[in-house]
Amino acid sequence: MPVGSEFRVLIALSDITWTQWALASLGAFSLGFSKTGFPGLALVNVLVMAELFGAKESVGLILPLLIVCDITVYPMFRRHAAWKQVWPILIPTFLGIIGGYFFLGNIDNSTARKSIGLIILVMLILQLARSHKQDFLKKLPDSELFRWGSGLTIGISTMMANAAGPVYSIYSLIHKMPKNEFLGIGARCFLLVNIIKVPFMTDLDIINTWSLKMDVLLLPGIFAGIFLGKRLIDRIPQGTFEILLYAFSGIAGIRLIWY
């Protein structure tokens, strides 16, 4: 049963079932784990939270958890980049956030659910392209138009679904970023972008007292994901893991759109 805004008014946190808590904790764990080397795993968190708490409510619920992840991970990679490398993409990203804010504020949960499902499928396609067509992507021109298009897409997708990672991955490939630079710029960019999003989501009332209490209870899942991810990431066969992730994300994205 979704715990959307209407349900939230009627139920206390203590009345949420163990199954719902387990799934929400799994989503939080996936988010934390994704920050250690499997960015596509964050899509699992988006899908689980949208299914449990309602599409719009899940966006506000996830954001503080993302900020906790960003603050935790940022010191690990800050030496690999500088803030001046973030500024070129920040203005178009901010404009995308504003566009996503107005759209999110004027749709109902059903439309938000379909929109998030569509964003997930697009992000999945981009993630597949990043993984299997790197030579092709690296040949695309690094132009002003591409930078603005990337920034706007990052802003809209992060505001609508907290799912801009694959777009940033494509952007980094075009710019031929080394791995450490990719992690360093990404850590800075998403920490700043996610903080910028807070007043917008607070104004939409999808960050509120109820969601923040829920976030506090899900923090152990976040830290467990980061802690275990750092230790297990080299032992997991990435190819098998990604096949399962793509399959799950594709099925779940379709479910959000058509059910």
PDB file of C-alpha atoms in Angstrom:
ATOM      1  CA  MET A   1       0.000   0.000   0.000  1.00  0.00           C
ATOM      2  CA  PRO A   2       1.576   3.324  -1.008  1.00  0.00           C
ATOM      3  CA  VAL A   3       2.410   5.732   1.771  1.00  0.00           C
ATOM      4  CA  GLY A   4       1.657   8.875  -0.230  1.00  0.00           C
ATOM      5  CA  SER A   5       0.511  12.242   1.070  1.00  0.00           C
ATOM      6  CA  GLU A   6      -3.035  11.072   1.754  1.00  0.00           C
ATOM      7  CA  PHE A   7      -1.813   7.933   3.538  1.00  0.00           C
ATOM      8  CA  ARG A   8       0.759   9.936   5.472  1.00  0.00           C
ATOM      9  CA  VAL A   9      -1.963  11.955   7.187  1.00  0.00           C
ATOM     10  CA  LEU A  10      -3.671   8.800   8.421  1.00  0.00           C
ATOM     11  CA  ILE A  11      -0.760   6.646   9.601  1.00  0.00           C
ATOM     12  CA  ALA A  12       2.018   7.050  12.138  1.00  0.00           C
ATOM     13  CA  LEU A  13       5.524   5.884  11.378  1.00  0.00           C
ATOM     14  CA  SER A  14       5.098   3.204  14.025  1.00  0.00           C
ATOM     15  CA  ASP A  15       2.228   1.701  12.023  1.00  0.00           C
ATOM     16  CA  ILE A  16       4.247   1.088   8.850  1.00  0.00           C
ATOM     17  CA  THR A  17       4.603  -2.661   8.340  1.00  0.00           C
ATOM     18  CA  TRP A  18       7.866  -4.567   8.686  1.00  0.00           C
ATOM     19  CA  THR A  19       7.732  -5.366   4.976  1.00  0.00           C
ATOM     20  CA  GLN A  20       7.560  -1.655   4.127  1.00  0.00           C
ATOM     21  CA  TRP A  21      10.427  -0.896   6.516  1.00  0.00           C
ATOM     22  CA  ALA A  22      12.527  -3.684   5.013  1.00  0.00           C
ATOM     23  CA  LEU A  23      11.949  -2.455   1.458  1.00  0.00           C
ATOM     24  CA  ALA A  24      12.609   1.176   2.417  1.00  0.00           C
ATOM     25  CA  SER A  25      15.830   0.132   4.170  1.00  0.00           C
ATOM     26  CA  LEU A  26      16.841  -1.824   1.068  1.00  0.00           C
ATOM     27  CA  GLY A  27      16.300   1.324  -0.988  1.00  0.00           C
ATOM     28  CA  ALA A  28      18.446   3.356   1.417  1.00  0.00           C
ATOM     29  CA  PHE A  29      21.134   0.657   1.384  1.00  0.00           C
ATOM     30  CA  SER A  30      21.147   0.695  -2.443  1.00  0.00           C
ATOM     31  CA  LEU A  31      21.600   4.459  -2.426  1.00  0.00           C
ATOM     32  CA  GLY A  32      24.568   4.279  -0.060  1.00  0.00           C
ATOM     33  CA  PHE A  33      26.117   1.375  -1.965  1.00  0.00           C
ATOM     34  CA  SER A  34      25.728   3.227  -5.273  1.00  0.00           C
ATOM     35  CA  LYS A  35      28.074   5.961  -4.055  1.00  0.00           C
ATOM     36  CA  THR A  36      30.970   3.487  -3.761  1.00  0.00           C
ATOM     37  CA  GLY A  37      31.228   2.520  -7.420  1.00  0.00           C
ATOM     38  CA  PHE A  38      27.907   1.308  -8.842  1.00  0.00           C
ATOM     39  CA  PRO A  39      26.053   4.557  -9.658  1.00  0.00           C
ATOM     40  CA  GLY A  40      23.289   2.720 -11.523  1.00  0.00           C
ATOM     41  CA  LEU A  41      22.200   1.084  -8.261  1.00  0.00           C
ATOM     42  CA  ALA A  42      20.707   4.428  -7.172  1.00  0.00           C
ATOM     43  CA  LEU A  43      17.891   3.710  -9.658  1.00  0.00           C
ATOM     44  CA  VAL A  44      16.792   0.843  -7.384  1.00  0.00           C
ATOM     45  CA  ASN A  45      16.304   3.322  -4.555  1.00  0.00           C
ATOM     46  CA  VAL A  46      14.248   5.637  -6.791  1.00  0.00           C
ATOM     47  CA  LEU A  47      11.991   2.776  -7.872  1.00  0.00           C
ATOM     48  CA  VAL A  48      11.501   1.246  -4.413  1.00  0.00           C
ATOM     49  CA  MET A  49      10.717   4.579  -2.765  1.00  0.00           C
ATOM     50  CA  ALA A  50       8.262   5.597  -5.503  1.00  0.00           C
ATOM     51  CA  GLU A  51       6.464   2.279  -5.115  1.00  0.00           C
ATOM     52  CA  LEU A  52       6.258   2.528  -1.312  1.00  0.00           C
ATOM     53  CA  PHE A  53       5.635   6.207  -0.640  1.00  0.00           C
ATOM     54  CA  GLY A  54       4.069   7.639  -3.783  1.00  0.00           C
ATOM     55  CA  ALA A  55       5.919   9.185  -6.710  1.00  0.00           C
ATOM     56  CA  LYS A  56       6.044  12.834  -5.648  1.00  0.00           C
ATOM     57  CA  GLU A  57       6.563  12.121  -1.938  1.00  0.00           C
ATOM     58  CA  SER A  58       9.453   9.768  -2.697  1.00  0.00           C
ATOM     59  CA  VAL A  59      11.380  12.558  -4.451  1.00  0.00           C
ATOM     60  CA  GLY A  60      11.366  14.684  -1.292  1.00  0.00           C
ATOM     61  CA  LEU A  61      12.048  11.685   0.930  1.00  0.00           C
ATOM     62  CA  ILE A  62      15.158  10.673  -1.017  1.00  0.00           C
ATOM     63  CA  LEU A  63      16.784  14.119  -1.230  1.00  0.00           C
ATOM     64  CA  PRO A  64      18.009  14.438   2.402  1.00  0.00           C
ATOM     65  CA  LEU A  65      19.363  10.882   2.175  1.00  0.00           C
ATOM     66  CA  LEU A  66      21.262  11.883  -0.972  1.00  0.00           C
ATOM     67  CA  ILE A  67      22.744  14.898   0.815  1.00  0.00           C
ATOM     68  CA  VAL A  68      23.918  12.678   3.679  1.00  0.00           C
ATOM     69  CA  CYS A  69      25.570  10.403   1.093  1.00  0.00           C
ATOM     70  CA  ASP A  70      27.179  13.370  -0.664  1.00  0.00           C
ATOM     71  CA  ILE A  71      28.557  14.834   2.572  1.00  0.00           C
ATOM     72  CA  THR A  72      29.933  11.423   3.560  1.00  0.00           C
ATOM     73  CA  VAL A  73      31.531  10.688   0.181  1.00  0.00           C
ATOM     74  CA  TYR A  74      32.767  14.192  -0.723  1.00  0.00           C
ATOM     75  CA  PRO A  75      35.918  14.110   1.497  1.00  0.00           C
ATOM     76  CA  MET A  76      37.009  10.873  -0.228  1.00  0.00           C
ATOM     77  CA  PHE A  77      37.266  12.515  -3.655  1.00  0.00           C
ATOM     78  CA  ARG A  78      37.658  16.273  -3.108  1.00  0.00           C
ATOM     79  CA  ARG A  79      41.399  16.255  -3.860  1.00  0.00           C
ATOM     80  CA  HIS A  80      40.749  14.957  -7.380  1.00  0.00           C
ATOM     81  CA  ALA A  81      38.950  18.076  -8.691  1.00  0.00           C
ATOM     82  CA  ALA A  82      38.279  21.774  -8.089  1.00  0.00           C
ATOM     83  CA  TRP A  83      35.109  23.843  -7.831  1.00  0.00           C
ATOM     84  CA  LYS A  84      36.033  25.798 -10.977  1.00  0.00           C
ATOM     85  CA  GLN A  85      35.374  22.592 -12.948  1.00  0.00           C
ATOM     86  CA  VAL A  86      31.770  22.519 -11.685  1.00  0.00           C
ATOM     87  CA  TRP A  87      30.731  26.080 -12.591  1.00  0.00           C
ATOM     88  CA  PRO A  88      30.412  25.605 -16.403  1.00  0.00           C
ATOM     89  CA  ILE A  89      27.558  23.125 -16.021  1.00  0.00           C
ATOM     90  CA  LEU A  90      25.943  24.697 -12.955  1.00  0.00           C
ATOM     91  CA  ILE A  91      23.906  27.465 -14.672  1.00  0.00           C
ATOM     92  CA  PRO A  92      22.072  25.171 -17.134  1.00  0.00           C
ATOM     93  CA  THR A  93      21.583  22.626 -14.321  1.00  0.00           C
ATOM     94  CA  PHE A  94      20.003  25.293 -12.131  1.00  0.00           C
ATOM     95  CA  LEU A  95      17.630  26.297 -14.944  1.00  0.00           C
ATOM     96  CA  GLY A  96      16.704  22.623 -15.331  1.00  0.00           C
ATOM     97  CA  ILE A  97      15.951  22.436 -11.604  1.00  0.00           C
ATOM     98  CA  ILE A  98      13.584  25.405 -11.904  1.00  0.00           C
ATOM     99  CA  GLY A  99      11.822  23.748 -14.855  1.00  0.00           C
ATOM    100  CA  GLY A 100      11.491  20.490 -12.923  1.00  0.00           C
ATOM    101  CA  TYR A 101      10.161  22.384  -9.897  1.00  0.00           C
ATOM    102  CA  PHE A 102       7.310  23.978 -11.845  1.00  0.00           C
ATOM    103  CA  PHE A 103       6.438  20.705 -13.557  1.00  0.00           C
ATOM    104  CA  LEU A 104       6.505  18.684 -10.327  1.00  0.00           C
ATOM    105  CA  GLY A 105       4.353  21.285  -8.587  1.00  0.00           C
ATOM    106  CA  ASN A 106       1.611  21.081 -11.219  1.00  0.00           C
ATOM    107  CA  ILE A 107       1.113  17.345 -11.667  1.00  0.00           C
ATOM    108  CA  ASP A 108      -0.656  14.700  -9.615  1.00  0.00           C
ATOM    109  CA  ASN A 109       0.885  11.507  -8.256  1.00  0.00           C
ATOM    110  CA  SER A 110      -0.255   9.431 -11.226  1.00  0.00           C
ATOM    111  CA  THR A 111       1.463  11.741 -13.715  1.00  0.00           C
ATOM    112  CA  ALA A 112       4.533  11.974 -11.481  1.00  0.00           C
ATOM    113  CA  ARG A 113       4.673   8.178 -11.335  1.00  0.00           C
ATOM    114  CA  LYS A 114       4.620   7.909 -15.137  1.00  0.00           C
ATOM    115  CA  SER A 115       7.163  10.717 -15.465  1.00  0.00           C
ATOM    116  CA  ILE A 116       9.559   9.027 -13.038  1.00  0.00           C
ATOM    117  CA  GLY A 117       9.107   5.726 -14.875  1.00  0.00           C
ATOM    118  CA  LEU A 118       9.938   7.427 -18.184  1.00  0.00           C
ATOM    119  CA  ILE A 119      12.973   9.165 -16.685  1.00  0.00           C
ATOM    120  CA  ILE A 120      14.185   5.836 -15.296  1.00  0.00           C
ATOM    121  CA  LEU A 121      13.927   4.175 -18.716  1.00  0.00           C
ATOM    122  CA  VAL A 122      15.762   7.067 -20.392  1.00  0.00           C
ATOM    123  CA  MET A 123      18.458   6.969 -17.698  1.00  0.00           C
ATOM    124  CA  LEU A 124      18.728   3.209 -18.171  1.00  0.00           C
ATOM    125  CA  ILE A 125      19.285   3.641 -21.915  1.00  0.00           C
ATOM    126  CA  LEU A 126      21.943   6.269 -21.224  1.00  0.00           C
ATOM    127  CA  GLN A 127      23.611   3.983 -18.672  1.00  0.00           C
ATOM    128  CA  LEU A 128      23.699   1.175 -21.249  1.00  0.00           C
ATOM    129  CA  ALA A 129      25.106   3.563 -23.842  1.00  0.00           C
ATOM    130  CA  ARG A 130      27.780   4.682 -21.406  1.00  0.00           C
ATOM    131  CA  SER A 131      28.766   1.081 -20.669  1.00  0.00           C
ATOM    132  CA  HIS A 132      28.748  -0.355 -24.184  1.00  0.00           C
ATOM    133  CA  LYS A 133      29.256   2.554 -26.600  1.00  0.00           C
ATOM    134  CA  GLN A 134      32.062   4.507 -24.971  1.00  0.00           C
ATOM    135  CA  ASP A 135      34.110   4.827 -28.181  1.00  0.00           C
ATOM    136  CA  PHE A 136      31.109   6.309 -29.994  1.00  0.00           C
ATOM    137  CA  LEU A 137      30.282   8.686 -27.150  1.00  0.00           C
ATOM    138  CA  LYS A 138      33.839   9.932 -26.873  1.00  0.00           C
ATOM    139  CA  LYS A 139      33.659  11.030 -30.510  1.00  0.00           C
ATOM    140  CA  LEU A 140      30.661  13.284 -29.936  1.00  0.00           C
ATOM    141  CA  PRO A 141      31.556  16.982 -30.014  1.00  0.00           C
ATOM    142  CA  ASP A 142      32.248  18.829 -26.778  1.00  0.00           C
ATOM    143  CA  SER A 143      30.222  21.923 -27.644  1.00  0.00           C
ATOM    144  CA  GLU A 144      28.409  24.712 -25.853  1.00  0.00           C
ATOM    145  CA  LEU A 145      25.116  23.189 -27.022  1.00  0.00           C
ATOM    146  CA  PHE A 146      26.054  19.818 -25.544  1.00  0.00           C
ATOM    147  CA  ARG A 147      27.032  21.416 -22.221  1.00  0.00           C
ATOM    148  CA  TRP A 148      23.725  23.286 -21.953  1.00  0.00           C
ATOM    149  CA  GLY A 149      21.745  20.233 -23.009  1.00  0.00           C
ATOM    150  CA  SER A 150      23.529  18.103 -20.416  1.00  0.00           C
ATOM    151  CA  GLY A 151      23.032  20.675 -17.663  1.00  0.00           C
ATOM    152  CA  LEU A 152      19.322  21.140 -18.393  1.00  0.00           C
ATOM    153  CA  THR A 153      18.783  17.376 -18.489  1.00  0.00           C
ATOM    154  CA  ILE A 154      20.690  16.886 -15.230  1.00  0.00           C
ATOM    155  CA  GLY A 155      18.599  19.616 -13.572  1.00  0.00           C
ATOM    156  CA  ILE A 156      15.233  18.297 -14.767  1.00  0.00           C
ATOM    157  CA  SER A 157      15.970  14.629 -14.048  1.00  0.00           C
ATOM    158  CA  THR A 158      17.436  15.311 -10.610  1.00  0.00           C
ATOM    159  CA  MET A 159      14.477  17.506  -9.638  1.00  0.00           C
ATOM    160  CA  MET A 160      11.851  15.108 -10.989  1.00  0.00           C
ATOM    161  CA  ALA A 161      13.359  11.806  -9.865  1.00  0.00           C
ATOM    162  CA  ASN A 162      16.772  12.266  -8.203  1.00  0.00           C
ATOM    163  CA  ALA A 163      18.152  10.282 -11.152  1.00  0.00           C
ATOM    164  CA  ALA A 164      20.728  12.402 -12.984  1.00  0.00           C
ATOM    165  CA  GLY A 165      23.739  10.094 -12.550  1.00  0.00           C
ATOM    166  CA  PRO A 166      23.694   8.525 -16.044  1.00  0.00           C
ATOM    167  CA  VAL A 167      23.459  11.955 -17.710  1.00  0.00           C
ATOM    168  CA  TYR A 168      26.506  13.109 -15.765  1.00  0.00           C
ATOM    169  CA  SER A 169      28.298   9.892 -16.798  1.00  0.00           C
ATOM    170  CA  ILE A 170      27.709  10.692 -20.483  1.00  0.00           C
ATOM    171  CA  TYR A 171      28.867  14.279 -19.911  1.00  0.00           C
ATOM    172  CA  SER A 172      32.083  13.004 -18.316  1.00  0.00           C
ATOM    173  CA  LEU A 173      32.781  10.659 -21.238  1.00  0.00           C
ATOM    174  CA  ILE A 174      32.447  13.451 -23.768  1.00  0.00           C
ATOM    175  CA  HIS A 175      34.887  15.490 -21.688  1.00  0.00           C
ATOM    176  CA  LYS A 176      37.240  12.477 -21.449  1.00  0.00           C
ATOM    177  CA  MET A 177      37.488  12.776 -17.663  1.00  0.00           C
ATOM    178  CA  PRO A 178      39.841  10.361 -15.871  1.00  0.00           C
ATOM    179  CA  LYS A 179      38.091   8.212 -13.261  1.00  0.00           C
ATOM    180  CA  ASN A 180      39.293  10.192 -10.243  1.00  0.00           C
ATOM    181  CA  GLU A 181      38.362  13.506 -11.856  1.00  0.00           C
ATOM    182  CA  PHE A 182      34.922  12.086 -12.709  1.00  0.00           C
ATOM    183  CA  LEU A 183      34.404  11.161  -9.039  1.00  0.00           C
ATOM    184  CA  GLY A 184      35.794  14.449  -7.732  1.00  0.00           C
ATOM    185  CA  ILE A 185      33.697  16.706  -9.980  1.00  0.00           C
ATOM    186  CA  GLY A 186      30.603  14.553  -9.434  1.00  0.00           C
ATOM    187  CA  ALA A 187      30.994  14.699  -5.650  1.00  0.00           C
ATOM    188  CA  ARG A 188      31.128  18.491  -5.755  1.00  0.00           C
ATOM    189  CA  CYS A 189      28.426  18.947  -8.382  1.00  0.00           C
ATOM    190  CA  PHE A 190      25.777  16.759  -6.778  1.00  0.00           C
ATOM    191  CA  LEU A 191      26.462  17.963  -3.233  1.00  0.00           C
ATOM    192  CA  LEU A 192      25.842  21.548  -4.383  1.00  0.00           C
ATOM    193  CA  VAL A 193      22.910  20.682  -6.677  1.00  0.00           C
ATOM    194  CA  ASN A 194      21.142  18.616  -4.018  1.00  0.00           C
ATOM    195  CA  ILE A 195      21.481  21.409  -1.443  1.00  0.00           C
ATOM    196  CA  ILE A 196      20.068  23.892  -3.990  1.00  0.00           C
ATOM    197  CA  LYS A 197      17.026  21.622  -4.460  1.00  0.00           C
ATOM    198  CA  VAL A 198      16.037  21.677  -0.760  1.00  0.00           C
ATOM    199  CA  PRO A 199      14.061  24.985  -0.713  1.00  0.00           C
ATOM    200  CA  PHE A 200      12.209  24.010  -3.897  1.00  0.00           C
ATOM    201  CA  MET A 201      11.098  20.668  -2.471  1.00  0.00           C
ATOM    202  CA  THR A 202      10.257  22.242   0.881  1.00  0.00           C
ATOM    203  CA  ASP A 203       8.024  24.737  -0.942  1.00  0.00           C
ATOM    204  CA  LEU A 204       6.274  21.817  -2.671  1.00  0.00           C
ATOM    205  CA  ASP A 205       5.771  20.225   0.795  1.00  0.00           C
ATOM    206  CA  ILE A 206       7.437  16.993  -0.252  1.00  0.00           C
ATOM    207  CA  ILE A 207      10.161  17.660   2.305  1.00  0.00           C
ATOM    208  CA  ASN A 208       8.361  18.031   5.628  1.00  0.00           C
ATOM    209  CA  THR A 209       8.375  16.847   9.235  1.00  0.00           C
ATOM    210  CA  TRP A 210       7.043  13.401   8.336  1.00  0.00           C
ATOM    211  CA  SER A 211       9.591  12.792   5.572  1.00  0.00           C
ATOM    212  CA  LEU A 212      12.505  14.017   7.700  1.00  0.00           C
ATOM    213  CA  LYS A 213      11.550  11.656  10.539  1.00  0.00           C
ATOM    214  CA  MET A 214      11.433   8.847   8.019  1.00  0.00           C
ATOM    215  CA  ASP A 215      14.861   9.854   6.700  1.00  0.00           C
ATOM    216  CA  VAL A 216      16.384   9.690  10.186  1.00  0.00           C
ATOM    217  CA  LEU A 217      15.095   6.136  10.598  1.00  0.00           C
ATOM    218  CA  LEU A 218      16.584   5.140   7.219  1.00  0.00           C
ATOM    219  CA  LEU A 219      20.067   6.542   7.908  1.00  0.00           C
ATOM    220  CA  PRO A 220      21.448   3.177   9.117  1.00  0.00           C
ATOM    221  CA  GLY A 221      20.662   1.736   5.681  1.00  0.00           C
ATOM    222  CA  ILE A 222      22.602   4.570   4.016  1.00  0.00           C
ATOM    223  CA  PHE A 223      25.688   4.116   6.180  1.00  0.00           C
ATOM    224  CA  ALA A 224      25.538   0.316   5.875  1.00  0.00           C
ATOM    225  CA  GLY A 225      25.479   0.652   2.078  1.00  0.00           C
ATOM    226  CA  ILE A 226      28.503   2.981   2.071  1.00  0.00           C
ATOM    227  CA  PHE A 227      30.410   0.862   4.615  1.00  0.00           C
ATOM    228  CA  LEU A 228      29.805  -2.497   2.941  1.00  0.00           C
ATOM    229  CA  GLY A 229      30.104  -1.093  -0.565  1.00  0.00           C
ATOM    230  CA  LYS A 230      33.648   0.122   0.078  1.00  0.00           C
ATOM    231  CA  ARG A 231      34.610  -3.386   1.191  1.00  0.00           C
ATOM    232  CA  LEU A 232      32.691  -5.522  -1.274  1.00  0.00           C
ATOM    233  CA  ILE A 233      32.825  -3.560  -4.497  1.00  0.00           C
ATOM    234  CA  ASP A 234      35.980  -5.274  -5.785  1.00  0.00           C
ATOM    235  CA  ARG A 235      34.590  -8.752  -5.044  1.00  0.00           C
ATOM    236  CA  ILE A 236      31.335  -8.427  -6.991  1.00  0.00           C
ATOM    237  CA  PRO A 237      31.433  -9.385 -10.701  1.00  0.00           C
ATOM    238  CA  GLN A 238      30.375  -6.106 -12.230  1.00  0.00           C
ATOM    239  CA  GLY A 239      29.132  -7.633 -15.498  1.00  0.00           C
ATOM    240  CA  THR A 240      26.646  -9.985 -13.815  1.00  0.00           C
ATOM    241  CA  PHE A 241      25.599  -7.294 -11.381  1.00  0.00           C
ATOM    242  CA  GLU A 242      24.876  -4.781 -14.149  1.00  0.00           C
ATOM    243  CA  ILE A 243      22.842  -7.260 -16.212  1.00  0.00           C
ATOM    244  CA  LEU A 244      20.577  -7.896 -13.216  1.00  0.00           C
ATOM    245  CA  LEU A 245      20.390  -4.191 -12.459  1.00  0.00           C
ATOM    246  CA  TYR A 246      19.415  -3.268 -16.014  1.00  0.00           C
ATOM    247  CA  ALA A 247      16.756  -5.976 -16.124  1.00  0.00           C
ATOM    248  CA  PHE A 248      15.270  -4.928 -12.786  1.00  0.00           C
ATOM    249  CA  SER A 249      15.309  -1.229 -13.651  1.00  0.00           C
ATOM    250  CA  GLY A 250      13.702  -1.805 -17.049  1.00  0.00           C
ATOM    251  CA  ILE A 251      10.865  -3.902 -15.627  1.00  0.00           C
ATOM    252  CA  ALA A 252      10.271  -1.506 -12.753  1.00  0.00           C
ATOM    253  CA  GLY A 253      10.352   1.578 -15.014  1.00  0.00           C
ATOM    254  CA  ILE A 254       7.722   0.006 -17.260  1.00  0.00           C
ATOM    255  CA  ARG A 255       5.653  -0.840 -14.182  1.00  0.00           C
ATOM    256  CA  LEU A 256       5.704   2.802 -13.041  1.00  0.00           C
ATOM    257  CA  ILE A 257       4.417   3.940 -16.444  1.00  0.00           C
ATOM    258  CA  TRP A 258       1.714   1.359 -17.146  1.00  0.00           C
ATOM    259  CA  TYR A 259       0.442   0.173 -13.739  1.00  0.00           C
TER     260      TYR A 259
END
